[in-house]
Coordinates of C-alpha atoms in Angstrom, one line a residue:
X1 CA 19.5 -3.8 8.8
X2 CA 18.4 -7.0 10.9
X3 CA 15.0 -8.2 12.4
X4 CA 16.3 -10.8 14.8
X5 CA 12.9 -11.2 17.0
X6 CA 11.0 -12.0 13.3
X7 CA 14.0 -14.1 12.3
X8 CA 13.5 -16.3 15.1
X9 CA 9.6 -16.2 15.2
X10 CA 10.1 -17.3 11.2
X11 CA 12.6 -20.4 11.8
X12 CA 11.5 -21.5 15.6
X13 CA 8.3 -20.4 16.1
X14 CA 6.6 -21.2 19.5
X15 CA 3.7 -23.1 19.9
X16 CA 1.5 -20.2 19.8
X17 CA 1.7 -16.3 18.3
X18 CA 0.6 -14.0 21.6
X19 CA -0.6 -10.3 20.9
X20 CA 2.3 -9.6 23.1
X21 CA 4.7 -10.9 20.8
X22 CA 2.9 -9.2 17.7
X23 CA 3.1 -5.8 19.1
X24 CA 7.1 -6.5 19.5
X25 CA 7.8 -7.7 16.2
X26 CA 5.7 -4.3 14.8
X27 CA 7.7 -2.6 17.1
X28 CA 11.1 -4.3 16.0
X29 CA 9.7 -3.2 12.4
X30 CA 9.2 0.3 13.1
X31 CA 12.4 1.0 15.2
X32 CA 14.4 1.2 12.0
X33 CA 13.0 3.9 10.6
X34 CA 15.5 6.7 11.7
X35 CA 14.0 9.7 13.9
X36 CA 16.6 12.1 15.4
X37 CA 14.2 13.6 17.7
X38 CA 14.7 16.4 20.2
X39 CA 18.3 17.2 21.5
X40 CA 18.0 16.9 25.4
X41 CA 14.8 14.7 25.2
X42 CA 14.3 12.1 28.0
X43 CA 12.5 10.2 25.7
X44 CA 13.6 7.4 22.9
X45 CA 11.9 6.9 19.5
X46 CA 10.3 3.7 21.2
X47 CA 8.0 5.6 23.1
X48 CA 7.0 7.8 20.0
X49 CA 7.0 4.6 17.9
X50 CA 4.3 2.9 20.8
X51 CA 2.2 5.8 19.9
X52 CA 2.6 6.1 16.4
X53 CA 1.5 2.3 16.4
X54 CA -1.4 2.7 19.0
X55 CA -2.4 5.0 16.4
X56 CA -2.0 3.3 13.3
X57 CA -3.9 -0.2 14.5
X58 CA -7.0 1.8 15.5
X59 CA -7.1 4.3 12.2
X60 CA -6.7 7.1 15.0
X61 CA -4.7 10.0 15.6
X62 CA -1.5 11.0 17.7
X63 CA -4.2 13.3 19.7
X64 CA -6.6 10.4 20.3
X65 CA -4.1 8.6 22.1
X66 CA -1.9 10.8 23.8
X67 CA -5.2 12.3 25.0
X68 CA -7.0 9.1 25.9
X69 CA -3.6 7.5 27.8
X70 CA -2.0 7.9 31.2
X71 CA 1.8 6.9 30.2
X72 CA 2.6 8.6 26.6
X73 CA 4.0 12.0 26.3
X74 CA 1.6 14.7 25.0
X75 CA 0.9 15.5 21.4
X76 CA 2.8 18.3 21.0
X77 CA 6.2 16.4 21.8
X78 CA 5.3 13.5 19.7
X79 CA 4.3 15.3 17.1
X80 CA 8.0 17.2 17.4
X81 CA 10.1 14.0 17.2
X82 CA 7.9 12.9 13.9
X83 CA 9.0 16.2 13.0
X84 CA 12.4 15.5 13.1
X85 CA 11.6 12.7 10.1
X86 CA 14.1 13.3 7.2
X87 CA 12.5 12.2 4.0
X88 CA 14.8 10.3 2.5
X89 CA 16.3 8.6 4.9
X90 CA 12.9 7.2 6.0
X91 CA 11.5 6.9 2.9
X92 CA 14.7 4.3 2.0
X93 CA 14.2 2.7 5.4
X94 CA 10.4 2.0 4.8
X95 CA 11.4 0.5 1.3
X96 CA 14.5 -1.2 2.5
X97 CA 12.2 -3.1 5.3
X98 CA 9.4 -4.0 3.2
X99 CA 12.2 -5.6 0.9
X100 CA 13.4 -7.2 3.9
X101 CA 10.5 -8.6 5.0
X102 CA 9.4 -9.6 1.6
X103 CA 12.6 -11.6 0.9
X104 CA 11.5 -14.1 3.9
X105 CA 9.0 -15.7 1.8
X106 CA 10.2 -14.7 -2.2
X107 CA 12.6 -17.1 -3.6
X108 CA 15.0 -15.2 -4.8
X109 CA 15.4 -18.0 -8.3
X110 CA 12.1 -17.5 -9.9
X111 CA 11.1 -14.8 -12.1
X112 CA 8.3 -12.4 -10.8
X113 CA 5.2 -10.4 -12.0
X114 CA 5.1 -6.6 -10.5
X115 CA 2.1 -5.0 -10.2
X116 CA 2.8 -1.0 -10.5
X117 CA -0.1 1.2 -9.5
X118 CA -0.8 5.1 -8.4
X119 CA -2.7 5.4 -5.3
X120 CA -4.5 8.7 -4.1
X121 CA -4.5 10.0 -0.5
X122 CA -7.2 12.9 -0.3
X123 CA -6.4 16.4 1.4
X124 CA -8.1 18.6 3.2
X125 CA -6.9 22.0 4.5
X126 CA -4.0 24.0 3.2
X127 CA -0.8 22.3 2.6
X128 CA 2.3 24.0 3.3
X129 CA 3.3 24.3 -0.5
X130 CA 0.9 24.3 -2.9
X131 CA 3.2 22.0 -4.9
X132 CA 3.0 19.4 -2.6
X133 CA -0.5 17.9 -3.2
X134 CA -2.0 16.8 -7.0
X135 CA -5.4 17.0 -8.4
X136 CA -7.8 14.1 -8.7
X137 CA -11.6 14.0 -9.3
X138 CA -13.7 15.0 -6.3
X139 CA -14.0 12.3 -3.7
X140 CA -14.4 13.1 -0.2
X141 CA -15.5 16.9 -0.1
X142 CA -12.0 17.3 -2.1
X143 CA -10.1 17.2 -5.3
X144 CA -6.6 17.6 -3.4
X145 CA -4.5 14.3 -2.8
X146 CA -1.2 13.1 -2.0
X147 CA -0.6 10.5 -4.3
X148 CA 1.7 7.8 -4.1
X149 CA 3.1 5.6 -6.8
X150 CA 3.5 1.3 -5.3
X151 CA 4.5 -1.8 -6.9
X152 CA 4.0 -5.2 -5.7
X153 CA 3.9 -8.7 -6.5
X154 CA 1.9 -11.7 -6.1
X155 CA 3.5 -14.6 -4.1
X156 CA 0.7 -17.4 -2.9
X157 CA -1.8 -14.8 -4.4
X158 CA -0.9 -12.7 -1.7
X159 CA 0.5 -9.0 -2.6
X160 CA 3.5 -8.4 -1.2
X161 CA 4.7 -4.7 -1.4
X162 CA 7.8 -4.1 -2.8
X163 CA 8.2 -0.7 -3.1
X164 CA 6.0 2.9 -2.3
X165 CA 7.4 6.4 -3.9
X166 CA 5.6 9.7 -3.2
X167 CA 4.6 11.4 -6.4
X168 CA 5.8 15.1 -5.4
X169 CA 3.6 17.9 -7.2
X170 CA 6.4 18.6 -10.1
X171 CA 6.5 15.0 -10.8
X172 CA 5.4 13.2 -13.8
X173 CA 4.2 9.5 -13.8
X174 CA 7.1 8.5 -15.7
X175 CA 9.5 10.1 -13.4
X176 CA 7.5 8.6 -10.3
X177 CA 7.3 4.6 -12.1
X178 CA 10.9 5.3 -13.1
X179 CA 12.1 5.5 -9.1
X180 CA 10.1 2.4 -8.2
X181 CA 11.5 0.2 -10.7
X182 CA 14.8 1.2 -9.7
X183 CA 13.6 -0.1 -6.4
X184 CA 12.5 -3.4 -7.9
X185 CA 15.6 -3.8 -9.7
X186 CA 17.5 -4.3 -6.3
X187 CA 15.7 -7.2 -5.5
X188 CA 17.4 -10.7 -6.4
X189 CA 15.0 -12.0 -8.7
X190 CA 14.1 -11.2 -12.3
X191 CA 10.9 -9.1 -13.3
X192 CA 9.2 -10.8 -16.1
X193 CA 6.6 -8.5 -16.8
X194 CA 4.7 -5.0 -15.6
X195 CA 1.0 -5.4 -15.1
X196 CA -0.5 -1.7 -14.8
X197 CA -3.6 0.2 -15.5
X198 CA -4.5 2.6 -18.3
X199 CA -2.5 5.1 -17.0
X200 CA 0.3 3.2 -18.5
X201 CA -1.1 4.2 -21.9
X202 CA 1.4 7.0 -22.7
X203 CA 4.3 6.8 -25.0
X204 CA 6.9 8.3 -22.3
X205 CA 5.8 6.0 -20.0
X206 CA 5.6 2.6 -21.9
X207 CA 9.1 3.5 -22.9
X208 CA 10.3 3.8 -19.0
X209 CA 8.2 0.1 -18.8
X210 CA 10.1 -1.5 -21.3
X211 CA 13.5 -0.6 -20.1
X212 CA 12.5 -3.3 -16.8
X213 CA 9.9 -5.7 -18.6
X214 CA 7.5 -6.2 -21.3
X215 CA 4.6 -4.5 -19.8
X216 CA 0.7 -5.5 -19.8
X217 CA -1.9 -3.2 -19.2
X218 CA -5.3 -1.9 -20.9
X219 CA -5.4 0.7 -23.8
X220 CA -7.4 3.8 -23.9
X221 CA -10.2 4.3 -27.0
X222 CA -9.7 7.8 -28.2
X223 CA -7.6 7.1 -31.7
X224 CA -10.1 6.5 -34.5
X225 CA -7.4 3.8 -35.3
X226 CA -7.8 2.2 -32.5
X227 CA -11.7 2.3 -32.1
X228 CA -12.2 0.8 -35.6
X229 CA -10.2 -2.7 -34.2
X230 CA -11.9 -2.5 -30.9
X231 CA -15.0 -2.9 -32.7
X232 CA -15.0 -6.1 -34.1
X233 CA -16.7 -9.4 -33.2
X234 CA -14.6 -11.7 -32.4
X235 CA -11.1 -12.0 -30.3
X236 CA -7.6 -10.8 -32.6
X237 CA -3.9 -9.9 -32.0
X238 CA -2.9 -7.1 -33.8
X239 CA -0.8 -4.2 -33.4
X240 CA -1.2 -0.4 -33.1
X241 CA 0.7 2.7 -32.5
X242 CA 0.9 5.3 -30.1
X243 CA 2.3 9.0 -30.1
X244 CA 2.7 8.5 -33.6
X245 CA 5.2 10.4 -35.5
X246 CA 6.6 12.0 -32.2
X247 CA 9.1 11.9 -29.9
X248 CA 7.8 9.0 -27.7
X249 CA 6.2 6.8 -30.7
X250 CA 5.4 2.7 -29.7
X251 CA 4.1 0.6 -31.4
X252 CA 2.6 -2.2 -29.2
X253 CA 1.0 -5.8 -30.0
X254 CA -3.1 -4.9 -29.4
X255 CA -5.2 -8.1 -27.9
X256 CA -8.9 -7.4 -28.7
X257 CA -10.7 -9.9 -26.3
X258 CA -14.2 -10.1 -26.7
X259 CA -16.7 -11.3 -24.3
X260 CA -19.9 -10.8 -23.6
X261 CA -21.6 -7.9 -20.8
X262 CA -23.9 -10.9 -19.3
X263 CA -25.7 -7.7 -17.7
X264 CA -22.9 -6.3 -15.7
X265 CA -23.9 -2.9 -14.8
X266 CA -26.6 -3.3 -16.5
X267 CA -25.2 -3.8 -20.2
X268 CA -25.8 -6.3 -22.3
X269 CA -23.9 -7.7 -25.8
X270 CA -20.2 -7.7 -26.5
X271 CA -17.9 -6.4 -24.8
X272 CA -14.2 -5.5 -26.5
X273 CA -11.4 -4.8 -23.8
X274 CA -8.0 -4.3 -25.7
X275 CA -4.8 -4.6 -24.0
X276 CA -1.1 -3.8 -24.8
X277 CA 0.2 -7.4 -24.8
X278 CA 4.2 -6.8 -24.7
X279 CA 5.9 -10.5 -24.6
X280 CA 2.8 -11.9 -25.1
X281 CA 2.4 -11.7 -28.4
X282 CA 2.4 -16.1 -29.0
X283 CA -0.9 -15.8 -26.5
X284 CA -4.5 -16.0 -27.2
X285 CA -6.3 -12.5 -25.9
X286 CA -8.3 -14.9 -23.4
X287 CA -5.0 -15.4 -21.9
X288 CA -3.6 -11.8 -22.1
X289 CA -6.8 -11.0 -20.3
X290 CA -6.5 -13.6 -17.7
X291 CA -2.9 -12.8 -16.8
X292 CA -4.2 -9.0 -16.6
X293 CA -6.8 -10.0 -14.4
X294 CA -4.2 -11.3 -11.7
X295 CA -3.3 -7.6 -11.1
X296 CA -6.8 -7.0 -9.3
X297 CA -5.7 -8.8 -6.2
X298 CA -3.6 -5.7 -5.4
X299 CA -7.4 -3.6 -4.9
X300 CA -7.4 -5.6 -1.5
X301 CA -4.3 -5.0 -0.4
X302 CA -5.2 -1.0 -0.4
X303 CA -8.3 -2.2 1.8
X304 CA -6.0 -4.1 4.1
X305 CA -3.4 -0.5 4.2
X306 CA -5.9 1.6 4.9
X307 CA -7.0 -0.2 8.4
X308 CA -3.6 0.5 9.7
X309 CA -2.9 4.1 8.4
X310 CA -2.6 6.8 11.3
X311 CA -5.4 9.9 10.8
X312 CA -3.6 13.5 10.8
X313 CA -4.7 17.2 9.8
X314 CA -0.9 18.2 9.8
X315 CA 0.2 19.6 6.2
X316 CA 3.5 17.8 6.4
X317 CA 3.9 15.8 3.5
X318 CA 6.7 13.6 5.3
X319 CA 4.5 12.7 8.8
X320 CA 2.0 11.3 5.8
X321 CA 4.5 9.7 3.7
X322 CA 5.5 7.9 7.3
X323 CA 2.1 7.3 8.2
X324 CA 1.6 5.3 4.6
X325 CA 5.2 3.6 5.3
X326 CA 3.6 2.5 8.4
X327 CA 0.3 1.1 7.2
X328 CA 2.3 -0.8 4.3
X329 CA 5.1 -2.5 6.9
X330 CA 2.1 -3.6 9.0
X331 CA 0.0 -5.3 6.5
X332 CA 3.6 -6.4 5.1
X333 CA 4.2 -8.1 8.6
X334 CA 1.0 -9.6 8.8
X335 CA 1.5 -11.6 5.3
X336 CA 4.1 -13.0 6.1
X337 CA 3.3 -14.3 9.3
X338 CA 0.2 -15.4 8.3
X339 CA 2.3 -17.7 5.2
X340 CA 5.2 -18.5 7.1
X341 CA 3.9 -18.8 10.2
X342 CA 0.3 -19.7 11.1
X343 CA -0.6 -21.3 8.0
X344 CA -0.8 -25.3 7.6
X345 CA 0.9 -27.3 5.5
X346 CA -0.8 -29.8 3.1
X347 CA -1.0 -31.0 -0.4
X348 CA -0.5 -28.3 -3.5
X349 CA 0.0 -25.3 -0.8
X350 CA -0.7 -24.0 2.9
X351 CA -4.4 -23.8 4.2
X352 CA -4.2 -19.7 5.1
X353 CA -5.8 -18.9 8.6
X354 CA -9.0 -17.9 8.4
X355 CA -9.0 -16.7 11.6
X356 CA -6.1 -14.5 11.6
X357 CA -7.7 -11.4 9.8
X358 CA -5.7 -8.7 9.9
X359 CA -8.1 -6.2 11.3
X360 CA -10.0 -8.3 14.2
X361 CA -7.3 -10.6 14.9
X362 CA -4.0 -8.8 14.0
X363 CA -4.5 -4.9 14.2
X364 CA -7.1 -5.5 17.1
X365 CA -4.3 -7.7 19.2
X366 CA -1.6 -4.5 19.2
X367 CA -4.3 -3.1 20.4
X368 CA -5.0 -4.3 23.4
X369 CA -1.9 -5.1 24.3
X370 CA -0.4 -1.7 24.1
X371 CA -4.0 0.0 25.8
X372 CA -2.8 -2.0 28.7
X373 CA 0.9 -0.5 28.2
X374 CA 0.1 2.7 27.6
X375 CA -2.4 3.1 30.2
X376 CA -5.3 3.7 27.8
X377 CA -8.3 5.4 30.2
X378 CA -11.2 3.3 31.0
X379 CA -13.0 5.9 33.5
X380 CA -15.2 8.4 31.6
X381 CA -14.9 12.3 33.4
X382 CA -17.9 13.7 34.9
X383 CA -19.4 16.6 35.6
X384 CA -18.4 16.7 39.2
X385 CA -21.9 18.4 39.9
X386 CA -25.0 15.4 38.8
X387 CA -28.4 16.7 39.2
X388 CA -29.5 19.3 41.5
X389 CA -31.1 18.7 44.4
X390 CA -34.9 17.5 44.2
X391 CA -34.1 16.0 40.6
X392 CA -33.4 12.6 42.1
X393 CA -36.3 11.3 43.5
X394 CA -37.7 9.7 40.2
X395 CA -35.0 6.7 41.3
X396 CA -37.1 5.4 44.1

């Protein structure tokens, strides 16, 4: 698998970084993600690819743009070829290029923090298996999802994607986390530790956790236990035990960091936040807390995803897993430009473009150039008929 137009922008970059040439390299991205498409078809997966993308940059659909364009085919025969996606073929391309990318920036000699998280897509309508879609708590007129599980990691507190898995409706969260960190374990460098959320907080999964890294993440009250050493006054390390005295029983170094509310969301007093601290059991809870803290930087990377994902009402489960793959390789892209490209040297790092956002500047650029490609119509129809007769002479 080889990026040769990005290898060269990367090591011998012009002058300047046209639209034109950002539209190719997302292109160049996107063509390796096999599509069989239709036997006997005129058309290549470039042409489907150019709308897939025209889509994707403006949060639209496949029927805004075939319908608002002169030189794309028509939905229906887009929407064919995407149908032609095999799932796991293009759910290991997707993860093989956003390794690929990634690796032009990560060295591969230093140790790395991975951010894991679960991320929910909501549904509306009727999938075509009920199994296909989870629960959640309403949002959006809905509590269906499709639910993805991602891991990243920080480099130039930027978060780089590493790896996306779809969390199928049979699948636990230990069986999803358990498939991404085998994803992360193909990459050349080590994984020194596993910052999640609560949801880490079971005794299956911490075990899964382990078997990678020592893993970091926040611990849920509900053990009397537990509440009783979350209620003290002051900051401790101290130990506690989950699942106890069955099958999936852990025991897990507790840091009870206290602070104070200072009137956020309107509370006031302290304010105990305990975390399961595994390989960090020589640190203050201050510092377990400010390494968790890190992980929040991944919150904007979903903003960032969800300006480049494609809209769609179709059920398929693998046109949305594409569409996600899609949003994730663009943002992906657009990092590692933006590092190894635009930004400027200078003492203790690069100066990071400000101008080069990836909505206005990035997204916005494909855009136009491919409106001019793709013959995106300017004219608005008419009526053909106006105002009858007698109607006009208000206009003088």
């Amino acid at each position: 698998m080889k990026l040769p137009k990005l290898k060269r922008i990367l090591t011998d970059p012009d002058e300047f970084l046209s639209n034109g040439q950002l539209k190719s390299l997302a292109l160049e991205v996107l063509e390796l993600i096999p599509m069989e498409g239709i036997e006997g078809s005129g058309l290549d997966s470039e042409e489907i690819m150019e709308v897939v993308l025209r889509a994707a940059v403006d949060t639209t659909s496949v029927n805004g743009v075939t319908t608002n364009t002169e030189d794309t085919p028509n939905r229906k025969t887009v929407m064919d070829w995407l149908h032609t996606l095999e799932k796991e073929s293009m759910l290991d391309a997707v993860n093989d290029i956003l390794a690929l990318v990634a690796m032009t920036v990560l060295d591969r000699d230093r140790s790395r923090t991975i951010c894991l998280d679960f991320m929910d897509n909501p549904f509306h309508g009727f999938p075509d298996d009920e199994d296909e879609f989870r629960r959640m708590q309403a949002r959006d007129g809905t509590t269906k999802c499709h639910r993805y599980c991602t891991a990243f990691v920080l480099a130039q507190g930027k978060p780089l994607t590493l790896a996306v898995e779809p969390v199928d409706g049979d699948d636990s969260k230990s069986d999803a986390v358990e498939r991404v960190l085998a994803r992360v374990e193909t990459y050349p460098f080590e994984t020194e530790r596993i910052l999640m959320d609560r949801a880490a907080f079971a005794g299956e999964l911490i075990g899964v956790l382990r078997e990678t890294a020592p893993p970091v993440f926040p611990v849920k009250t509900g053990k009397d236990s537990l509440r009783k050493k979350l209620s003290v006054n002051a900051s401790q390390m101290t130990e506690e035990t989950i699942c106890e005295d069955k099958e999936h029983e852990q025991t897990y170094p507790l840091a009870v960091n206290v602070t104070y509310h200072n009137g956020d969301r309107g509370k006031s007093g302290l304010k105990q936040t305990g975390y399961a601290a595994y390989g960090l059991e020589d640190r203050t809870p201050q510092q377990v807390a400010q390494i968790y803290n890190h992980r929040s930087r991944i919150e904007k990377s979903y903003e960032k995803f969800r300006e480049a994902r494609a809209l769609t009402t179709t059920p398929s489960t693998i046109i949305r897993l594409f569409y996600v793959g899609v949003g994730f390789l663009l943002e992906q892209l657009w990092l590692v430009l933006q590092w190894a490209v635009l930004a400027r040297p200078r003492r203790g790092g690069r100066a990071l473009p400000v101008e080069f956002a990836f909505g206005d500047a990035f997204l916005h650029g494909i855009e136009q150039v491919l409106d001019d490609e793709l013959g995106w119509k300017e004219q608005y129809r008419t009526n053909g008929e106006g105002l009858p007769a007698g109607y006009e002479h208000g206009l003088g």
